[in-house]
PDB file of C-alpha atoms in Angstrom:
ATOM      1  CA  ASN X   1     -18.966  34.906 -64.778  1.00 64.00           C
ATOM      2  CA  ALA X   2     -16.953  32.254 -62.828  1.00 73.00           C
ATOM      3  CA  GLY X   3     -17.225  33.862 -59.411  1.00 92.00           C
ATOM      4  CA  VAL X   4     -14.329  33.062 -57.095  1.00 96.00           C
ATOM      5  CA  THR X   5     -11.736  30.620 -58.588  1.00 96.00           C
ATOM      6  CA  GLN X   6      -9.192  28.799 -56.560  1.00 98.00           C
ATOM      7  CA  THR X   7      -6.184  26.617 -57.694  1.00 97.00           C
ATOM      8  CA  PRO X   8      -4.933  24.104 -56.984  1.00 98.00           C
ATOM      9  CA  LYS X   9      -7.945  22.060 -55.466  1.00 97.00           C
ATOM     10  CA  PHE X  10      -5.531  19.550 -53.862  1.00 97.00           C
ATOM     11  CA  GLN X  11      -2.048  19.707 -52.872  1.00 97.00           C
ATOM     12  CA  VAL X  12       0.404  17.672 -50.801  1.00 97.00           C
ATOM     13  CA  LEU X  13       3.634  19.414 -49.608  1.00 97.00           C
ATOM     14  CA  LYS X  14       6.679  18.254 -47.820  1.00 98.00           C
ATOM     15  CA  THR X  15       7.472  20.183 -44.609  1.00 98.00           C
ATOM     16  CA  GLY X  16       9.647  23.167 -45.456  1.00 97.00           C
ATOM     17  CA  GLN X  17       8.392  23.520 -49.112  1.00 97.00           C
ATOM     18  CA  SER X  18       6.871  26.769 -50.196  1.00 96.00           C
ATOM     19  CA  MET X  19       3.810  27.101 -52.463  1.00 97.00           C
ATOM     20  CA  THR X  20       1.353  29.597 -53.570  1.00 98.00           C
ATOM     21  CA  LEU X  21      -2.479  29.163 -53.443  1.00 98.00           C
ATOM     22  CA  GLN X  22      -4.051  31.102 -56.403  1.00 98.00           C
ATOM     23  CA  CYS X  23      -7.387  33.030 -56.059  1.00 98.00           C
ATOM     24  CA  ALA X  24      -9.131  35.035 -58.701  1.00 97.00           C
ATOM     25  CA  GLN X  25     -12.359  36.786 -58.854  1.00 96.00           C
ATOM     26  CA  ASP X  26     -14.234  38.225 -61.895  1.00 95.00           C
ATOM     27  CA  MET X  27     -16.826  40.326 -60.112  1.00 93.00           C
ATOM     28  CA  ASN X  28     -14.723  43.329 -59.852  1.00 92.00           C
ATOM     29  CA  HIS X  29     -14.902  43.062 -56.025  1.00 92.00           C
ATOM     30  CA  GLU X  30     -12.744  45.342 -53.931  1.00 92.00           C
ATOM     31  CA  TYR X  31     -12.627  43.050 -50.807  1.00 93.00           C
ATOM     32  CA  MET X  32     -10.918  39.688 -50.907  1.00 94.00           C
ATOM     33  CA  SER X  33      -9.758  37.319 -48.044  1.00 95.00           C
ATOM     34  CA  TRP X  34      -8.278  34.069 -47.125  1.00 97.00           C
ATOM     35  CA  TYR X  35      -9.573  31.829 -44.519  1.00 97.00           C
ATOM     36  CA  ARG X  36      -8.548  28.271 -43.259  1.00 98.00           C
ATOM     37  CA  GLN X  37     -10.783  25.627 -42.020  1.00 97.00           C
ATOM     38  CA  ASP X  38      -9.499  22.855 -39.720  1.00 95.00           C
ATOM     39  CA  PRO X  39     -11.460  19.573 -39.204  1.00 89.00           C
ATOM     40  CA  GLY X  40     -14.598  20.229 -37.151  1.00 86.00           C
ATOM     41  CA  MET X  41     -14.060  24.030 -36.807  1.00 89.00           C
ATOM     42  CA  GLY X  42     -15.211  27.185 -38.352  1.00 91.00           C
ATOM     43  CA  LEU X  43     -13.275  29.238 -40.623  1.00 95.00           C
ATOM     44  CA  ARG X  44     -10.507  31.520 -39.425  1.00 96.00           C
ATOM     45  CA  LEU X  45      -9.384  34.637 -41.273  1.00 95.00           C
ATOM     46  CA  ILE X  46      -5.716  34.508 -42.378  1.00 97.00           C
ATOM     47  CA  HIS X  47      -5.189  37.731 -44.391  1.00 96.00           C
ATOM     48  CA  TYR X  48      -7.638  40.203 -46.112  1.00 94.00           C
ATOM     49  CA  SER X  49      -7.488  43.012 -48.640  1.00 94.00           C
ATOM     50  CA  VAL X  50      -9.714  46.031 -49.070  1.00 91.00           C
ATOM     51  CA  GLY X  51      -8.185  46.885 -52.368  1.00 91.00           C
ATOM     52  CA  ALA X  52      -5.337  46.570 -54.837  1.00 93.00           C
ATOM     53  CA  GLY X  53      -2.049  47.333 -53.001  1.00 94.00           C
ATOM     54  CA  ILE X  54      -3.647  46.967 -49.403  1.00 93.00           C
ATOM     55  CA  THR X  55      -3.437  43.869 -47.248  1.00 94.00           C
ATOM     56  CA  ASP X  56      -3.726  43.288 -43.632  1.00 93.00           C
ATOM     57  CA  GLN X  57      -3.417  40.362 -41.127  1.00 94.00           C
ATOM     58  CA  GLY X  58      -6.386  38.478 -39.965  1.00 93.00           C
ATOM     59  CA  GLU X  59      -6.736  36.096 -36.860  1.00 93.00           C
ATOM     60  CA  VAL X  60      -4.096  33.525 -37.856  1.00 96.00           C
ATOM     61  CA  PRO X  61      -1.567  35.144 -40.339  1.00 97.00           C
ATOM     62  CA  ASN X  62       1.734  33.426 -39.019  1.00 96.00           C
ATOM     63  CA  GLY X  63       3.531  31.534 -41.810  1.00 96.00           C
ATOM     64  CA  TYR X  64       1.614  33.089 -44.627  1.00 98.00           C
ATOM     65  CA  ASN X  65       2.104  36.008 -47.001  1.00 97.00           C
ATOM     66  CA  VAL X  66      -0.198  37.728 -49.219  1.00 97.00           C
ATOM     67  CA  SER X  67      -0.066  40.669 -51.863  1.00 96.00           C
ATOM     68  CA  ARG X  68      -2.753  42.198 -54.032  1.00 96.00           C
ATOM     69  CA  SER X  69      -1.307  43.648 -57.358  1.00 96.00           C
ATOM     70  CA  THR X  70      -4.638  43.511 -59.170  1.00 96.00           C
ATOM     71  CA  THR X  71      -8.275  43.802 -58.285  1.00 95.00           C
ATOM     72  CA  GLU X  72      -8.818  40.278 -59.587  1.00 96.00           C
ATOM     73  CA  ASP X  73      -5.990  38.256 -57.869  1.00 97.00           C
ATOM     74  CA  PHE X  74      -5.085  37.378 -54.242  1.00 98.00           C
ATOM     75  CA  PRO X  75      -2.489  34.794 -53.839  1.00 98.00           C
ATOM     76  CA  LEU X  76      -1.662  33.185 -50.603  1.00 98.00           C
ATOM     77  CA  ARG X  77       1.938  32.042 -50.095  1.00 98.00           C
ATOM     78  CA  LEU X  78       3.111  29.503 -47.679  1.00 97.00           C
ATOM     79  CA  LEU X  79       6.710  30.318 -46.981  1.00 92.00           C
ATOM     80  CA  SER X  80       7.844  27.199 -45.308  1.00 96.00           C
ATOM     81  CA  ALA X  81       5.071  24.586 -44.896  1.00 97.00           C
ATOM     82  CA  ALA X  82       4.538  22.916 -41.700  1.00 97.00           C
ATOM     83  CA  PRO X  83       2.222  20.055 -40.635  1.00 97.00           C
ATOM     84  CA  SER X  84       0.061  22.559 -38.677  1.00 96.00           C
ATOM     85  CA  GLN X  85      -0.866  24.200 -42.073  1.00 97.00           C
ATOM     86  CA  THR X  86      -2.629  21.135 -43.172  1.00 97.00           C
ATOM     87  CA  SER X  87      -6.159  22.554 -43.658  1.00 98.00           C
ATOM     88  CA  VAL X  88      -8.774  23.602 -46.159  1.00 98.00           C
ATOM     89  CA  TYR X  89      -8.215  26.985 -47.484  1.00 98.00           C
ATOM     90  CA  PHE X  90     -11.065  29.064 -48.727  1.00 98.00           C
ATOM     91  CA  CYS X  91     -10.689  32.325 -50.729  1.00 97.00           C
ATOM     92  CA  ALA X  92     -13.597  35.007 -50.487  1.00 95.00           C
ATOM     93  CA  SER X  93     -14.637  38.209 -52.113  1.00 93.00           C
ATOM     94  CA  SER X  94     -17.293  40.838 -51.656  1.00 90.00           C
ATOM     95  CA  THR X  95     -18.079  44.240 -52.513  1.00 86.00           C
ATOM     96  CA  TRP X  96     -19.810  47.107 -50.512  1.00 80.00           C
ATOM     97  CA  THR X  97     -22.818  48.659 -52.207  1.00 74.00           C
ATOM     98  CA  GLY X  98     -23.445  50.889 -49.208  1.00 73.00           C
ATOM     99  CA  GLY X  99     -25.634  50.163 -46.166  1.00 71.00           C
ATOM    100  CA  ILE X 100     -24.720  47.384 -43.648  1.00 74.00           C
ATOM    101  CA  GLY X 101     -22.984  44.077 -44.485  1.00 74.00           C
ATOM    102  CA  ASN X 102     -21.592  42.661 -47.640  1.00 78.00           C
ATOM    103  CA  THR X 103     -22.514  39.387 -49.287  1.00 82.00           C
ATOM    104  CA  ILE X 104     -19.585  37.231 -49.275  1.00 88.00           C
ATOM    105  CA  TYR X 105     -18.758  34.702 -51.895  1.00 90.00           C
ATOM    106  CA  PHE X 106     -16.432  31.867 -51.247  1.00 94.00           C
ATOM    107  CA  GLY X 107     -14.337  29.775 -53.670  1.00 96.00           C
ATOM    108  CA  GLU X 108     -14.541  26.045 -53.764  1.00 97.00           C
ATOM    109  CA  GLY X 109     -11.723  25.435 -51.338  1.00 97.00           C
ATOM    110  CA  SER X 110      -8.084  24.164 -51.586  1.00 98.00           C
ATOM    111  CA  TRP X 111      -7.249  21.062 -49.770  1.00 97.00           C
ATOM    112  CA  LEU X 112      -3.622  21.223 -48.446  1.00 98.00           C
ATOM    113  CA  THR X 113      -1.904  18.375 -46.762  1.00 97.00           C
ATOM    114  CA  VAL X 114       1.710  19.091 -45.291  1.00 97.00           C
ATOM    115  CA  VAL X 115       3.710  15.890 -44.591  1.00 97.00           C
TER     116      VAL X 115
ATOM    117  CA  GLY G   1     -11.377  40.989 -31.295  1.00 86.00           C
ATOM    118  CA  GLU G   2     -14.667  39.524 -31.973  1.00 91.00           C
ATOM    119  CA  ASN G   3     -15.677  36.125 -30.448  1.00 95.00           C
ATOM    120  CA  VAL G   4     -18.511  34.120 -31.624  1.00 97.00           C
ATOM    121  CA  GLU G   5     -19.901  31.121 -29.682  1.00 97.00           C
ATOM    122  CA  GLN G   6     -22.322  28.646 -31.251  1.00 98.00           C
ATOM    123  CA  HIS G   7     -24.525  26.191 -29.673  1.00 98.00           C
ATOM    124  CA  PRO G   8     -25.344  23.155 -29.805  1.00 97.00           C
ATOM    125  CA  SER G   9     -22.409  21.478 -31.589  1.00 97.00           C
ATOM    126  CA  THR G  10     -24.574  18.772 -32.733  1.00 98.00           C
ATOM    127  CA  LEU G  11     -28.333  18.582 -33.232  1.00 98.00           C
ATOM    128  CA  SER G  12     -30.322  15.539 -34.211  1.00 98.00           C
ATOM    129  CA  VAL G  13     -33.997  16.033 -35.154  1.00 97.00           C
ATOM    130  CA  GLN G  14     -36.742  14.071 -36.651  1.00 98.00           C
ATOM    131  CA  GLU G  15     -37.983  15.040 -39.993  1.00 98.00           C
ATOM    132  CA  GLY G  16     -40.706  17.607 -39.900  1.00 98.00           C
ATOM    133  CA  ASP G  17     -39.491  18.943 -36.522  1.00 98.00           C
ATOM    134  CA  SER G  18     -37.941  22.340 -35.933  1.00 98.00           C
ATOM    135  CA  ALA G  19     -34.218  22.936 -35.348  1.00 98.00           C
ATOM    136  CA  VAL G  20     -32.757  25.966 -33.422  1.00 98.00           C
ATOM    137  CA  ILE G  21     -29.130  26.974 -33.291  1.00 98.00           C
ATOM    138  CA  LYS G  22     -27.903  29.808 -31.176  1.00 98.00           C
ATOM    139  CA  CYS G  23     -24.936  32.088 -31.323  1.00 98.00           C
ATOM    140  CA  THR G  24     -23.501  34.831 -29.163  1.00 98.00           C
ATOM    141  CA  TYR G  25     -21.163  37.514 -30.071  1.00 98.00           C
ATOM    142  CA  SER G  26     -18.896  39.848 -28.090  1.00 97.00           C
ATOM    143  CA  ASP G  27     -18.200  42.885 -30.161  1.00 94.00           C
ATOM    144  CA  SER G  28     -21.268  45.383 -29.901  1.00 94.00           C
ATOM    145  CA  ALA G  29     -19.877  47.002 -33.136  1.00 91.00           C
ATOM    146  CA  SER G  30     -20.644  44.001 -35.212  1.00 92.00           C
ATOM    147  CA  ASN G  31     -23.639  44.651 -37.565  1.00 90.00           C
ATOM    148  CA  TYR G  32     -23.761  41.871 -40.068  1.00 91.00           C
ATOM    149  CA  PHE G  33     -24.737  38.302 -39.132  1.00 94.00           C
ATOM    150  CA  PRO G  34     -24.730  35.610 -41.942  1.00 94.00           C
ATOM    151  CA  TRP G  35     -25.568  32.000 -41.684  1.00 97.00           C
ATOM    152  CA  TYR G  36     -23.844  29.363 -43.652  1.00 96.00           C
ATOM    153  CA  LYS G  37     -24.626  25.758 -44.585  1.00 97.00           C
ATOM    154  CA  GLN G  38     -21.675  23.536 -45.379  1.00 96.00           C
ATOM    155  CA  GLU G  39     -21.955  20.047 -46.870  1.00 96.00           C
ATOM    156  CA  LEU G  40     -19.095  17.630 -46.712  1.00 93.00           C
ATOM    157  CA  GLY G  41     -16.305  18.734 -49.099  1.00 93.00           C
ATOM    158  CA  LYS G  42     -18.163  21.721 -50.359  1.00 95.00           C
ATOM    159  CA  ARG G  43     -17.752  25.454 -49.606  1.00 96.00           C
ATOM    160  CA  PRO G  44     -19.950  27.327 -47.186  1.00 95.00           C
ATOM    161  CA  GLN G  45     -23.126  28.507 -48.825  1.00 94.00           C
ATOM    162  CA  LEU G  46     -24.943  31.627 -47.536  1.00 93.00           C
ATOM    163  CA  ILE G  47     -28.457  30.699 -46.584  1.00 96.00           C
ATOM    164  CA  ILE G  48     -29.627  33.663 -44.729  1.00 95.00           C
ATOM    165  CA  ASP G  49     -28.267  36.951 -43.122  1.00 93.00           C
ATOM    166  CA  ILE G  50     -29.491  39.569 -40.967  1.00 92.00           C
ATOM    167  CA  ARG G  51     -28.236  43.138 -40.464  1.00 89.00           C
ATOM    168  CA  SER G  52     -28.263  44.914 -37.138  1.00 88.00           C
ATOM    169  CA  ASN G  53     -31.197  47.210 -38.314  1.00 87.00           C
ATOM    170  CA  VAL G  54     -33.570  44.275 -38.325  1.00 87.00           C
ATOM    171  CA  GLY G  55     -34.681  42.185 -35.510  1.00 92.00           C
ATOM    172  CA  GLU G  56     -36.064  39.162 -37.475  1.00 96.00           C
ATOM    173  CA  LYS G  57     -35.871  37.850 -41.135  1.00 95.00           C
ATOM    174  CA  LYS G  58     -37.595  34.953 -42.772  1.00 96.00           C
ATOM    175  CA  ASP G  59     -37.068  33.017 -46.008  1.00 94.00           C
ATOM    176  CA  GLN G  60     -39.365  30.092 -46.563  1.00 96.00           C
ATOM    177  CA  ARG G  61     -38.461  27.482 -43.895  1.00 97.00           C
ATOM    178  CA  ILE G  62     -35.563  29.607 -42.467  1.00 98.00           C
ATOM    179  CA  ALA G  63     -35.675  32.447 -40.157  1.00 98.00           C
ATOM    180  CA  VAL G  64     -33.010  34.254 -38.189  1.00 98.00           C
ATOM    181  CA  THR G  65     -33.592  36.485 -35.198  1.00 97.00           C
ATOM    182  CA  LEU G  66     -31.235  39.072 -33.706  1.00 97.00           C
ATOM    183  CA  ASN G  67     -31.185  40.648 -30.164  1.00 96.00           C
ATOM    184  CA  LYS G  68     -28.731  43.323 -30.236  1.00 94.00           C
ATOM    185  CA  THR G  69     -28.970  44.005 -26.566  1.00 95.00           C
ATOM    186  CA  ALA G  70     -28.135  40.528 -25.523  1.00 96.00           C
ATOM    187  CA  LYS G  71     -25.705  40.165 -28.370  1.00 97.00           C
ATOM    188  CA  HIS G  72     -27.227  36.813 -29.656  1.00 96.00           C
ATOM    189  CA  PHE G  73     -28.645  35.595 -32.900  1.00 98.00           C
ATOM    190  CA  SER G  74     -30.444  32.357 -33.629  1.00 98.00           C
ATOM    191  CA  LEU G  75     -31.313  30.335 -36.749  1.00 98.00           C
ATOM    192  CA  HIS G  76     -34.598  28.524 -36.870  1.00 98.00           C
ATOM    193  CA  ILE G  77     -35.310  25.805 -39.540  1.00 98.00           C
ATOM    194  CA  THR G  78     -38.977  24.492 -39.593  1.00 97.00           C
ATOM    195  CA  GLU G  79     -40.350  21.407 -41.095  1.00 98.00           C
ATOM    196  CA  THR G  80     -36.832  19.998 -41.367  1.00 98.00           C
ATOM    197  CA  GLN G  81     -35.977  17.584 -44.319  1.00 97.00           C
ATOM    198  CA  PRO G  82     -33.267  15.160 -44.761  1.00 96.00           C
ATOM    199  CA  GLU G  83     -31.429  17.588 -47.172  1.00 96.00           C
ATOM    200  CA  ASP G  84     -31.080  19.933 -44.286  1.00 98.00           C
ATOM    201  CA  SER G  85     -28.598  17.715 -42.935  1.00 98.00           C
ATOM    202  CA  ALA G  86     -25.248  19.607 -42.888  1.00 98.00           C
ATOM    203  CA  VAL G  87     -22.906  21.734 -40.839  1.00 97.00           C
ATOM    204  CA  TYR G  88     -24.254  25.178 -40.032  1.00 98.00           C
ATOM    205  CA  PHE G  89     -21.981  28.154 -39.143  1.00 97.00           C
ATOM    206  CA  CYS G  90     -22.935  31.447 -37.712  1.00 97.00           C
ATOM    207  CA  ALA G  91     -20.642  34.500 -38.347  1.00 95.00           C
ATOM    208  CA  ALA G  92     -20.370  38.002 -37.451  1.00 94.00           C
ATOM    209  CA  SER G  93     -18.686  41.143 -38.953  1.00 91.00           C
ATOM    210  CA  LYS G  94     -18.655  44.818 -38.953  1.00 85.00           C
ATOM    211  CA  GLY G  95     -19.598  44.738 -42.589  1.00 67.00           C
ATOM    212  CA  GLY G  96     -19.622  47.769 -44.772  1.00 65.00           C
ATOM    213  CA  ALA G  97     -16.146  49.265 -45.483  1.00 63.00           C
ATOM    214  CA  ALA G  98     -14.608  46.686 -43.083  1.00 63.00           C
ATOM    215  CA  GLY G  99     -15.002  44.349 -45.951  1.00 66.00           C
ATOM    216  CA  ASN G 100     -15.234  40.446 -45.435  1.00 70.00           C
ATOM    217  CA  LYS G 101     -13.667  40.067 -42.041  1.00 88.00           C
ATOM    218  CA  LEU G 102     -15.857  37.400 -40.798  1.00 91.00           C
ATOM    219  CA  THR G 103     -15.719  35.643 -37.370  1.00 94.00           C
ATOM    220  CA  PHE G 104     -17.051  32.315 -37.314  1.00 95.00           C
ATOM    221  CA  GLY G 105     -18.780  30.166 -34.731  1.00 96.00           C
ATOM    222  CA  GLY G 106     -17.667  26.698 -34.267  1.00 95.00           C
ATOM    223  CA  GLY G 107     -20.482  25.106 -36.309  1.00 96.00           C
ATOM    224  CA  THR G 108     -23.451  22.807 -35.566  1.00 98.00           C
ATOM    225  CA  ARG G 109     -23.734  19.401 -37.070  1.00 97.00           C
ATOM    226  CA  VAL G 110     -27.446  18.928 -37.905  1.00 98.00           C
ATOM    227  CA  LEU G 111     -28.673  15.439 -38.617  1.00 98.00           C
ATOM    228  CA  VAL G 112     -32.380  15.106 -39.898  1.00 98.00           C
ATOM    229  CA  LYS G 113     -33.487  11.541 -39.214  1.00 96.00           C
ATOM    230  CA  PRO G 114     -36.174  10.450 -41.781  1.00 92.00           C
TER     231      PRO G 114
END
């Protein structure tokens, strides 16, 4: 049981390049999401998904695309990288077992630098 | 949307003293309030959470209180130790079927001096 796995861990991109951050979870969680964390700040929600085939925008979605073709995977695509997208990206997953609140599991993060 | 404010941004305490971090939220529909500890270069780690049907929760040296009327919640760390030094984040969400849409506070950098 690996939990939430993100790849790559580190990446340097040139402005204008595109790339995909991979996220996979093996806990059969229906909820997955992507956050970014800029230096000295809290995490901000980019996109989220409540199940396969269903995605929606979070607080800071511009410049990013997502898709959810399977329960396990939730890749984040940077269409045309910009220096403002230099950040640490965290993928997260959770399940709802009824009641209030879901315990959310974070991946280890992906450090992205756009030059 | 939800807005979470966290204070103070930095907190320096002597080992053995208590530390208190306060957060306020704006959306009265929020019902799930986790606290995360993040060490340098690591992922956020859940240390405690509280749900809207509870006013207080304690886990060893850590406690959290929630005041729904005032829309604020607080983290209390007693008998602080050097390994408590880290950045702490509060967050709020509607939880349940809303999934994992967390709104985070700006973080508190805690330094415990030996």
